[in-house]
Coordinates of N, CA and C in Angstrom, one line a residue:
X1 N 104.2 96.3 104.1 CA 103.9 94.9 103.8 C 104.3 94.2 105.1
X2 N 103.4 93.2 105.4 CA 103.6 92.3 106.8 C 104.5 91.3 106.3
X3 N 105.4 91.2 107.6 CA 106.3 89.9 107.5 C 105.5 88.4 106.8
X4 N 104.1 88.5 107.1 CA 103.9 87.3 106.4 C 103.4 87.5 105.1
X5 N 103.4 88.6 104.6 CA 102.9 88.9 103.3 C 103.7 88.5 102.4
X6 N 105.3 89.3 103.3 CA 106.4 89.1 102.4 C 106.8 87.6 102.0
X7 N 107.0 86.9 102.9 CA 107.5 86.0 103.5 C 106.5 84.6 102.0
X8 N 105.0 84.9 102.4 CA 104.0 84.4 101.4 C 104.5 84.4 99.7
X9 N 105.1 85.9 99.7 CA 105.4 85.8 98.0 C 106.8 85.7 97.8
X10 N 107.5 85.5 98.5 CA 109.0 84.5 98.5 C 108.8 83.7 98.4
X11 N 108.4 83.1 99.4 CA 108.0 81.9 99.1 C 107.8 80.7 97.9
X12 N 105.9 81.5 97.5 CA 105.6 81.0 96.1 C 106.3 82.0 95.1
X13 N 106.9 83.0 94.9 CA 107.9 82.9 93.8 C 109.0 81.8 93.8
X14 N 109.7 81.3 95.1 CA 111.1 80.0 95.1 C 110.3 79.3 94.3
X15 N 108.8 78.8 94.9 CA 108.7 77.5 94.5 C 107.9 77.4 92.7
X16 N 107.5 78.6 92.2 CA 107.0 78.9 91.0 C 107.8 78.5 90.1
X17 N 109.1 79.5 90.3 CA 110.1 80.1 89.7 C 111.1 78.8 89.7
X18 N 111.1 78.4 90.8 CA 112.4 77.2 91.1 C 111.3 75.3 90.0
X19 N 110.2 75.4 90.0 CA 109.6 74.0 89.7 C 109.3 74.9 87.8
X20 N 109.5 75.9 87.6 CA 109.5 77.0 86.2 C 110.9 76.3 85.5
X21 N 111.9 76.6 86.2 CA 113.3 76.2 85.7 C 113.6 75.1 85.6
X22 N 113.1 74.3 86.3 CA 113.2 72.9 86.3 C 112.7 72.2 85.7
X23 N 111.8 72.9 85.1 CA 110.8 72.0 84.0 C 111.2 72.7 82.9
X24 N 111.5 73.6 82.4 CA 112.1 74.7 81.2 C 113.4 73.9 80.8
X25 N 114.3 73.7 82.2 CA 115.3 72.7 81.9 C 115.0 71.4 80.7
X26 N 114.0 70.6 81.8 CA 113.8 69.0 81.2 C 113.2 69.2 79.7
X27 N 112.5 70.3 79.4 CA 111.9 70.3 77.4 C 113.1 70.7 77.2
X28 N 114.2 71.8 77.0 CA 114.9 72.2 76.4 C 116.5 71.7 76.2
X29 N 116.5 71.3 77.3 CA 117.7 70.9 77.7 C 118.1 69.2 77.3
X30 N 117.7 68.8 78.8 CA 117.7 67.6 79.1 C 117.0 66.5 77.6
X31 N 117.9 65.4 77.6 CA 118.0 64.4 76.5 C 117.9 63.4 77.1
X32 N 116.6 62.4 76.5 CA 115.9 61.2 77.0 C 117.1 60.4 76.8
X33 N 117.0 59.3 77.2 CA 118.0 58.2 77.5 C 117.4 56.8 76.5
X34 N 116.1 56.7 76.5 CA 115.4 56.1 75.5 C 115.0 57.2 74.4
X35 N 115.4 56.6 72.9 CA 114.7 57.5 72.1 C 113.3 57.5 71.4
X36 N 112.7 56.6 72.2 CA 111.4 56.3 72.0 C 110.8 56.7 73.2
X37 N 111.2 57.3 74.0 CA 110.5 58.2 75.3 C 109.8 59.1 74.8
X38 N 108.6 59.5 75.3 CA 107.6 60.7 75.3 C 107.8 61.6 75.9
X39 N 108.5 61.9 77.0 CA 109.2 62.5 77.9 C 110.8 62.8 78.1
X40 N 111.5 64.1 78.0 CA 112.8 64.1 78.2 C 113.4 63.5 79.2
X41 N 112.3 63.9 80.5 CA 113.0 63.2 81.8 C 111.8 62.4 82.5
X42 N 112.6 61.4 83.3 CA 111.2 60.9 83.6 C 110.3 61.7 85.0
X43 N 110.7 62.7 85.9 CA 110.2 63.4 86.5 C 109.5 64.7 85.9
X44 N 109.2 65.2 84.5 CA 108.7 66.3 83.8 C 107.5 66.1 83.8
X45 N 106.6 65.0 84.2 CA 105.1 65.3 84.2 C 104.9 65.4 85.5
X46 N 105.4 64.9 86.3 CA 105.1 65.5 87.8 C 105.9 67.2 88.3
X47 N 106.7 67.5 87.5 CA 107.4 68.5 87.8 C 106.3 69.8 86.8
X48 N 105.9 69.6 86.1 CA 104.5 70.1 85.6 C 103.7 70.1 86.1
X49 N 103.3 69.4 86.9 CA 101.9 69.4 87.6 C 102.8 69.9 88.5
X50 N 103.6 69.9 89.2 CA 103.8 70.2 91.1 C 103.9 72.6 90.6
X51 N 104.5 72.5 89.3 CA 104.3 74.0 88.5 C 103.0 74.5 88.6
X52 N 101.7 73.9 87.6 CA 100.5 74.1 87.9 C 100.1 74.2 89.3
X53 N 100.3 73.2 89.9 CA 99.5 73.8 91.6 C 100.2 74.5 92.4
X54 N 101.5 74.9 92.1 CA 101.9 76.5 93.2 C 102.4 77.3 92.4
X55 N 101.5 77.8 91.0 CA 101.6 78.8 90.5 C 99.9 79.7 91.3
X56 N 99.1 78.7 91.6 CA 98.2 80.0 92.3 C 98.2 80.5 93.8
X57 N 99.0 79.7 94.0 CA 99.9 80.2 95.3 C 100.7 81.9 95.2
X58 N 101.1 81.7 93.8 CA 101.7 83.1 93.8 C 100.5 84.5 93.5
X59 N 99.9 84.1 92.7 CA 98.5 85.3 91.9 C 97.9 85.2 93.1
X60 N 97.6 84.4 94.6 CA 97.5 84.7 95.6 C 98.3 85.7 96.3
X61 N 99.4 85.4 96.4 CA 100.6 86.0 96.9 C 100.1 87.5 96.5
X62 N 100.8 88.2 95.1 CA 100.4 89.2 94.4 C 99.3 90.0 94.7
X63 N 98.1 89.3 94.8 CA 96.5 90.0 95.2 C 96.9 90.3 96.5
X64 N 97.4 89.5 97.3 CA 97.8 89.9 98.8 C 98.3 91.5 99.0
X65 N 99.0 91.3 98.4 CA 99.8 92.5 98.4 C 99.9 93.7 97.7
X66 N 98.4 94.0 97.1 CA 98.1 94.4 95.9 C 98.4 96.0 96.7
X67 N 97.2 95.9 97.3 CA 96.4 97.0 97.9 C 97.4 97.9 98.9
X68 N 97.6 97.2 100.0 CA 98.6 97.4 100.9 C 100.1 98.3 100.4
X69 N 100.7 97.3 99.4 CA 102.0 97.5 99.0 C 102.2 97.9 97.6
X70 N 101.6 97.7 96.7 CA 101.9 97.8 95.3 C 101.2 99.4 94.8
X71 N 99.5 99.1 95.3 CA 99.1 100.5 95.0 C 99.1 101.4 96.3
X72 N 99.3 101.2 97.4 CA 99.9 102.5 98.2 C 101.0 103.1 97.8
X73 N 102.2 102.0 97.5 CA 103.5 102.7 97.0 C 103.2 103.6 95.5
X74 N 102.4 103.0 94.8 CA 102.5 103.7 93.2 C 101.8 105.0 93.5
X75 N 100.4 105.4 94.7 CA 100.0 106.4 94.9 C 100.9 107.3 95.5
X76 N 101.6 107.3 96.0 CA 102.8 107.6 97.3 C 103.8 107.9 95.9
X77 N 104.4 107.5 95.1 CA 105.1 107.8 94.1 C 106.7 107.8 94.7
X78 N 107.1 106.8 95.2 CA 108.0 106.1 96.2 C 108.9 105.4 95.1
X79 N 110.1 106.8 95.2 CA 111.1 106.7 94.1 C 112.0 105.2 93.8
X80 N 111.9 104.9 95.4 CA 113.1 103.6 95.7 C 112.4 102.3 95.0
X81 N 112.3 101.3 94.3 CA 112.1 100.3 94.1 C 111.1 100.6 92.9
X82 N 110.8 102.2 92.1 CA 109.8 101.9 91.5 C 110.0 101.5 90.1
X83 N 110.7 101.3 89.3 CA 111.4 100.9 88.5 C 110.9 99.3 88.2
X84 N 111.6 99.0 89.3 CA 111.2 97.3 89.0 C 110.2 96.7 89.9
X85 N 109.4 97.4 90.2 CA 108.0 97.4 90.8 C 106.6 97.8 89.6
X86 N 107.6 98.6 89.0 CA 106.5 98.6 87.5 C 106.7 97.6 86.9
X87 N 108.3 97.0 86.7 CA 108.3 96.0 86.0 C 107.5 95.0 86.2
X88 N 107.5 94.7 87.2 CA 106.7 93.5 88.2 C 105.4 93.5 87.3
X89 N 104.6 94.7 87.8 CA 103.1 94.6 87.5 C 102.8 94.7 86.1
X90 N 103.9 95.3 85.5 CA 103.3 94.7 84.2 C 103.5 93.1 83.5
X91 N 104.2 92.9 83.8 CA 104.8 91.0 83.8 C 104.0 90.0 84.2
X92 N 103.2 90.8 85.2 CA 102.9 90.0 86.1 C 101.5 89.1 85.4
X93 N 100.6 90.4 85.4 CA 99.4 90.0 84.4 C 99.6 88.8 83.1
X94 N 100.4 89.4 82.0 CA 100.9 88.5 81.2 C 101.2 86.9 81.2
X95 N 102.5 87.0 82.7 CA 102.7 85.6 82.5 C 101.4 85.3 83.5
X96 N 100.6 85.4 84.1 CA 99.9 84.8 84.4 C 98.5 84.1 83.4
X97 N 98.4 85.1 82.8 CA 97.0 84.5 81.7 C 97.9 83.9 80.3
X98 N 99.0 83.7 80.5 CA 100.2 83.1 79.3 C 99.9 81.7 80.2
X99 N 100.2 81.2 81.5 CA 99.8 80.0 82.0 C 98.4 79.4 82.0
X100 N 97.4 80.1 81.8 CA 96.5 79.7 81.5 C 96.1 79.2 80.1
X101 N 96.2 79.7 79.4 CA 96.6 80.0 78.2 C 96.8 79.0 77.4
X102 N 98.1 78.1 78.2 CA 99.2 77.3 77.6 C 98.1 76.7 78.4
X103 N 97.5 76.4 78.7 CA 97.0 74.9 79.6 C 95.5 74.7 78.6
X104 N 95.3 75.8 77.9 CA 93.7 75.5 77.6 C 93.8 75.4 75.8
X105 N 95.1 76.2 75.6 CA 95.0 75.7 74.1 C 95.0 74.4 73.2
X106 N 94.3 74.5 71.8 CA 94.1 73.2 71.7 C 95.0 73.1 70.1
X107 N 95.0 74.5 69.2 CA 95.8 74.9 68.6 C 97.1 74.6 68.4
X108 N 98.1 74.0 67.7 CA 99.4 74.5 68.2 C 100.2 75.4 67.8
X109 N 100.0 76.6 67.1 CA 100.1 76.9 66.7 C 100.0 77.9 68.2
X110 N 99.0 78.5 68.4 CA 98.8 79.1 69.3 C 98.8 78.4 70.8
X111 N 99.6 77.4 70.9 CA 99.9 76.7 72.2 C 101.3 77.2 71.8
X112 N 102.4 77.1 71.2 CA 103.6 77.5 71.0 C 103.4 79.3 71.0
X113 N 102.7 80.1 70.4 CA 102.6 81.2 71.1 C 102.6 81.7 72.5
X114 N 101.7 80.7 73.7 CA 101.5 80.9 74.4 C 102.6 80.6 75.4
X115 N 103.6 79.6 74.9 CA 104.4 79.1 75.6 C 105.9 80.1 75.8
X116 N 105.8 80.6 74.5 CA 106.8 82.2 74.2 C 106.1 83.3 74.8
X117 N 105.3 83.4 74.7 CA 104.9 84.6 76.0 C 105.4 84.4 77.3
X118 N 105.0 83.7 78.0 CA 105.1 82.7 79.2 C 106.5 82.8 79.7
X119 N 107.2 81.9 78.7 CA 108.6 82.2 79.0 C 109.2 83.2 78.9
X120 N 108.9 84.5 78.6 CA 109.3 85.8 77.9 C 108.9 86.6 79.3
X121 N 107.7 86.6 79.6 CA 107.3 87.5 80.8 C 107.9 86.7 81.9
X122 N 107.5 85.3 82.3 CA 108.3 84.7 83.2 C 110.1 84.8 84.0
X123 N 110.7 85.2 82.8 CA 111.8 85.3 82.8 C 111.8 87.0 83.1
X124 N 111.1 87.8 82.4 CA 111.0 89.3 82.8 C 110.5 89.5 84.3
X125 N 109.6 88.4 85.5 CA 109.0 88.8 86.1 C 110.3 87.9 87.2
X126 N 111.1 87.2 86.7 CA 112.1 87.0 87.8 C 112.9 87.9 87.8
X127 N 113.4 88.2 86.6 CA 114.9 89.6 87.0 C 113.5 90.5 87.7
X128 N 112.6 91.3 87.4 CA 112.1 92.2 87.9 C 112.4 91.5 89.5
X129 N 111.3 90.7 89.9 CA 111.9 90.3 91.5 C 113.2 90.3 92.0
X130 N 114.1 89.9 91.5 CA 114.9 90.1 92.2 C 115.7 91.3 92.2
X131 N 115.8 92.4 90.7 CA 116.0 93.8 91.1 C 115.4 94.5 92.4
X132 N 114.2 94.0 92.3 CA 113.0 94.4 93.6 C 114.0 94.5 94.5
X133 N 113.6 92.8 95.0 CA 114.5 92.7 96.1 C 116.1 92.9 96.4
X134 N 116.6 93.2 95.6 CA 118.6 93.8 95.8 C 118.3 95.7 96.1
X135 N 117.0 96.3 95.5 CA 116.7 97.4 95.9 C 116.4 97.5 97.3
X136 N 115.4 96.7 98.0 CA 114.9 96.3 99.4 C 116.0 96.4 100.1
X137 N 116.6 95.2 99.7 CA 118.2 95.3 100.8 C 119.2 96.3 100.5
X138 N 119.6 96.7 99.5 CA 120.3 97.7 99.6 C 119.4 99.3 100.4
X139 N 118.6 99.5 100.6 CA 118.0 100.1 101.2 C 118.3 100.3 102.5
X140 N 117.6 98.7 103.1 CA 118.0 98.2 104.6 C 119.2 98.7 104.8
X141 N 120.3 98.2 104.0 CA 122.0 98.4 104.7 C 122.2 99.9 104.4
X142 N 121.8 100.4 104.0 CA 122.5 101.7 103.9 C 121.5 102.6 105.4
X143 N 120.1 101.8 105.7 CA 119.4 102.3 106.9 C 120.3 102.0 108.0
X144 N 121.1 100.6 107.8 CA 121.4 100.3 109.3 C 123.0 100.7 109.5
X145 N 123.3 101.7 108.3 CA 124.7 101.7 108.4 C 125.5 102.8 108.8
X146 N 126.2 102.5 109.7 CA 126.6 103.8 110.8 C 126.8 105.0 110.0
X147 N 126.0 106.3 110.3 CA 126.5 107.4 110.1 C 127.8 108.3 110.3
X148 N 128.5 108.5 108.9 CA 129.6 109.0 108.8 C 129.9 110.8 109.0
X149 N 128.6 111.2 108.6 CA 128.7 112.4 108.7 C 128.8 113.3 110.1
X150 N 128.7 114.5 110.2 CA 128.5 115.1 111.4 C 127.3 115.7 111.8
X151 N 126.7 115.7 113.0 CA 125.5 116.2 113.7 C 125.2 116.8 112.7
X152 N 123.5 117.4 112.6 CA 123.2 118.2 112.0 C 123.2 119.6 112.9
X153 N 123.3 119.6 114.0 CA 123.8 120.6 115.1 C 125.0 120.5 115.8
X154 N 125.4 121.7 115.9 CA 126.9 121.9 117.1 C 126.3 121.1 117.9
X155 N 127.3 119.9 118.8 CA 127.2 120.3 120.1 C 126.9 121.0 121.2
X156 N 126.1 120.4 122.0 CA 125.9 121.4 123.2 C 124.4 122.7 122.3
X157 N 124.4 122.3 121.1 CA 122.7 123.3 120.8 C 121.7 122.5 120.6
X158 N 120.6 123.4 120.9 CA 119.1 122.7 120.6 C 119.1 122.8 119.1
X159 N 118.2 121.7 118.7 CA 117.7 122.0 116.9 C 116.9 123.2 117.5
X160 N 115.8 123.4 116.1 CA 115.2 124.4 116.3 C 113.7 123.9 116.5
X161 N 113.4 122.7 116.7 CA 112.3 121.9 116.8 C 112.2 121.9 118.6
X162 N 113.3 121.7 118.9 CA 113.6 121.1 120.4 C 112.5 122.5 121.3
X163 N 112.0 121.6 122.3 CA 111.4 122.2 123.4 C 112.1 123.1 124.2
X164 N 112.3 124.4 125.2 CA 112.9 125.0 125.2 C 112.6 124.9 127.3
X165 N 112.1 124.9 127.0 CA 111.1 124.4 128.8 C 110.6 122.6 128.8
X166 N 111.2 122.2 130.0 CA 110.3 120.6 129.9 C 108.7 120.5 130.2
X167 N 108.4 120.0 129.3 CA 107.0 119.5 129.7 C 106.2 119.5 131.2
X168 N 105.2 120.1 131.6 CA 105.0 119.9 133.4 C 104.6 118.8 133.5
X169 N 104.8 118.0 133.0 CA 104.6 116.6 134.1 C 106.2 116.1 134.2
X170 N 106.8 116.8 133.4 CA 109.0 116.8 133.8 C 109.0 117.4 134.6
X171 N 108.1 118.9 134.8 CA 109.0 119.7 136.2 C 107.7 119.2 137.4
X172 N 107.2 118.1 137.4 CA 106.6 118.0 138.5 C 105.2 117.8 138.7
X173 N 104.4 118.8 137.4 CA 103.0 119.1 137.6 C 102.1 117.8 137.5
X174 N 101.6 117.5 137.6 CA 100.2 116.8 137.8 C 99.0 117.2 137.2
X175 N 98.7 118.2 138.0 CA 97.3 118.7 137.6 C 97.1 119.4 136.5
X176 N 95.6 119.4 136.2 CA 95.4 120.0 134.3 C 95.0 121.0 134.7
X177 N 95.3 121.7 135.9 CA 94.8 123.4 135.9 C 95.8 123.9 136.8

């Protein structure tokens, strides 16, 4: 995955996930100040809409990185991260057509369904990310982290790969004949 791949679905996950909780906050939480308000807070219809428009920032994101990262690694059968890389992809679909979903129902019955899905996979598709990512970096530090053990050879010996003669353009040679 390219630095800007990555970098693309950080990104729109902060901003999905971070404008998700913030609005999950203001219905559930947060208590109007007028009790004749239609709204718990007065920033939750804009914090709603700013959710709607960089939620497809992320299903961008995702598609991005479909091909490259998600099904090379599952073909590849790439023990490190696959756990919560399944998690991911199965979540993912869900809360995605759960947001749609919630936007188009007219039901409420099935607008309240939609909105328990949503929250259900949403919340499954952040711990999955960030298992992801604590797998990522714990990876990195244990790549960058000084080896404690000993050579895999004595001292002073060749592996058994090692060349035993240098190359003739080491001892000098030039020419191909």
């Amino acid at each position: 995955m390219s630095r800007f791949e990555r970098w693309l679905l950080h990104v729109a996950t902060l901003l999905v996930a971070g404008t998700g909780l913030v609005y999950a906050w203001m219905i559930y939480f947060a208590r109007p100040a007028d009790p004749y308000a239609v709204v718990n807070h007065p920033w939750q219809p804009a914090t709603q809409h700013l959710h709607v428009l960089v939620a497809p920032l992320l299903v961008f994101g995702a598609g991005v990185i479909w091909r490259r990262h998600v099904w090379a690694q599952w073909q590849r059968r790439v023990p490190q991260g696959l756990a919560s890389g399944v998690a991911l992809g199965l979540t993912l679909i869900p809360m995605i057509v759960s947001g749609y979903l919630l936007q188009t129902a007219t039901g409420d019955t099935w607008r309240k369904v939609w909105v328990w899905v949503h929250i259900a996979t949403s919340v499954l598709w952040l711990a999955g990310y960030l298992a992801h990512q604590a797998v990522r970096l714990r990876r990195r530090s244990l790549r960058r982290a000084p080896s404690t053990s000993s050579p895999p050879f004595p001292t002073g010996t060749r592996s058994p790969g090692a060349r035993r003669f240098p190359t003739p353009t080491a001892r000098g040679r030039t020419d191909a004949g």
